[in-house]
């Protein structure tokens, strides 16, 4: 794989054989981010579970203490009498069947988060095959199927993220921007890791957190000792 000059220079600052304390890791991530834009910092956590089994699924949502630094476009599926209320709360789009048809007919995906009231899930269910693979399908576990739409919209705008296992039993989440600095990134990391630990399935055996790596958009990965007490 081709690596640019900046990446190679940054990689020299990181010892790939070392599990860094989280605070040191985020200082390195900020130091090695060389791009001309404010890079997103991501966390990749491999868990000792088998997500193919329902009793070993790890999924949830959390509002990060310092947000994500990203402006989130929110689509809300709700009854007509709720549209004005959720738009006033900060939703970018709100409606019902007309939005389902727009997604189906126009392949429209100008949104990052989908929230729905429970009475709309029969309608939203028609989009399962297109929203599901993109990780956009509303779910009660993530707090995106809820009767309290205003609170859900406000939380999403404040930096709520969903964490869930991919097919290789890894959780990938954005935890902020390089401009946050190491301290704020650490605070977001600590909140997310605590949520993941709390969500540990009772069926999980052996070491729960196998590996934990953080990296900026264009920077090299830094391994974190996530099993050390936060």
XYZ file of C-alpha atoms in Angstrom, residues 16-196:
181
model
C 3.840 -0.324 17.050
C 4.944 -2.844 19.678
C 3.768 -0.639 22.553
C 0.323 -0.481 24.177
C 0.096 3.191 25.107
C -1.791 4.678 28.028
C -4.881 6.325 26.561
C -3.815 9.913 27.351
C -0.413 9.366 25.736
C -2.093 7.765 22.723
C -4.272 10.808 22.063
C -1.322 13.142 22.408
C 0.427 11.075 19.726
C -2.653 11.108 17.487
C -2.804 14.915 17.668
C 0.940 15.196 17.092
C 0.907 12.901 14.051
C -2.120 14.454 12.304
C -0.578 16.353 9.392
C -3.516 16.891 7.028
C -4.621 20.393 6.018
C -8.129 19.766 7.369
C -9.380 19.011 10.882
C -9.094 15.229 10.899
C -11.653 13.013 12.610
C -10.259 10.776 15.357
C -11.674 7.254 15.393
C -11.586 4.395 17.856
C -11.501 0.752 16.720
C -12.203 -1.801 19.462
C -11.998 -5.546 18.780
C -14.047 -7.565 21.252
C -13.762 -11.181 22.391
C -17.345 -12.020 21.436
C -19.052 -13.731 18.525
C -21.605 -11.292 17.116
C -23.251 -14.063 15.071
C -24.951 -15.124 18.307
C -27.804 -12.916 19.514
C -26.690 -13.242 23.149
C -23.233 -11.866 22.285
C -24.307 -8.734 20.431
C -22.861 -5.443 21.676
C -24.810 -2.381 20.658
C -25.869 0.889 22.201
C -25.563 4.653 22.044
C -23.934 7.366 24.101
C -23.744 11.156 24.079
C -20.033 11.989 24.068
C -19.081 14.587 26.725
C -17.469 16.834 24.109
C -19.569 15.875 21.081
C -18.088 14.639 17.813
C -17.206 17.962 16.210
C -19.336 16.981 13.249
C -22.605 18.601 12.224
C -25.161 15.800 11.966
C -28.021 15.829 9.447
C -31.080 14.278 11.062
C -34.095 12.712 9.382
C -37.154 12.063 11.553
C -40.068 9.820 10.593
C -43.127 11.046 12.475
C -46.821 11.833 12.164
C -47.766 15.147 10.546
C -48.691 16.809 13.856
C -45.095 16.326 15.127
C -43.249 17.689 12.077
C -43.010 21.343 13.160
C -41.965 20.349 16.683
C -39.038 18.155 15.610
C -37.867 20.646 12.985
C -37.824 23.326 15.677
C -35.738 20.983 17.867
C -33.056 20.804 15.170
C -34.087 18.025 12.774
C -33.144 18.679 9.156
C -35.988 16.669 7.623
C -39.225 15.324 9.041
C -42.216 13.541 7.584
C -43.668 10.183 6.713
C -44.484 8.240 3.570
C -43.308 11.045 1.258
C -39.754 10.656 2.647
C -39.893 6.865 2.297
C -40.783 7.316 -1.378
C -38.055 9.921 -1.878
C -35.452 7.452 -0.567
C -36.877 4.587 -2.647
C -37.336 6.474 -5.914
C -34.494 8.994 -5.833
C -31.892 7.010 -3.872
C -31.794 10.016 -1.540
C -29.448 9.793 1.453
C -28.681 13.380 2.449
C -28.766 12.523 6.160
C -26.528 10.932 8.804
C -28.996 9.809 11.487
C -32.558 8.471 11.283
C -34.985 8.759 14.199
C -38.555 7.432 14.227
C -41.541 7.369 16.535
C -42.750 3.815 17.331
C -46.006 4.358 15.416
C -43.991 4.994 12.215
C -41.921 1.800 12.247
C -44.433 -0.034 10.055
C -43.758 2.576 7.373
C -39.997 2.813 7.990
C -39.730 -0.995 7.860
C -40.110 -0.788 4.072
C -36.649 0.791 3.986
C -34.934 -1.983 5.965
C -32.985 -3.284 2.970
C -31.524 0.133 2.128
C -31.135 1.693 5.582
C -29.904 -1.490 7.323
C -26.664 -2.004 5.355
C -25.794 1.686 5.851
C -26.274 1.407 9.622
C -29.113 3.941 9.450
C -32.085 1.813 10.484
C -33.684 3.236 13.659
C -33.596 0.920 16.660
C -34.896 1.055 20.245
C -31.466 -0.077 21.561
C -29.796 2.958 20.024
C -32.562 5.251 21.257
C -33.541 6.146 17.704
C -37.001 4.578 17.966
C -38.653 6.642 20.671
C -41.849 8.544 21.466
C -39.673 11.395 22.779
C -38.524 12.708 19.409
C -37.443 16.151 20.587
C -35.010 14.731 23.173
C -33.641 12.247 20.600
C -33.003 15.034 18.086
C -31.296 17.203 20.712
C -29.070 14.322 21.834
C -28.078 13.535 18.240
C -27.161 17.166 17.658
C -25.177 17.215 20.928
C -22.913 14.380 19.741
C -24.706 11.104 20.350
C -23.029 8.182 18.625
C -24.113 4.597 18.152
C -21.667 1.775 18.726
C -22.220 -1.694 17.303
C -20.207 -4.719 16.231
C -19.324 -5.197 12.593
C -19.022 -8.682 11.034
C -15.471 -9.061 12.369
C -16.534 -8.213 15.959
C -14.973 -4.741 15.856
C -16.636 -1.501 16.950
C -15.662 1.565 14.904
C -16.626 5.002 16.268
C -15.661 8.632 15.713
C -14.734 10.249 19.038
C -13.955 13.804 17.973
C -11.616 15.954 15.927
C -7.867 16.543 16.194
C -8.640 20.161 17.136
C -10.263 18.916 20.359
C -6.821 18.198 21.798
C -5.743 15.144 23.791
C -7.722 15.909 26.974
C -11.137 16.206 25.329
C -10.472 13.193 23.117
C -9.543 11.214 26.221
C -12.787 12.243 27.955
C -14.806 11.046 24.945
C -12.787 7.818 24.778
C -13.290 7.129 28.491
C -17.056 7.594 28.168
C -17.264 5.277 25.135
C -15.066 2.538 26.599
C -17.070 2.630 29.842
C -20.290 2.186 27.827
C -18.814 -0.724 25.852
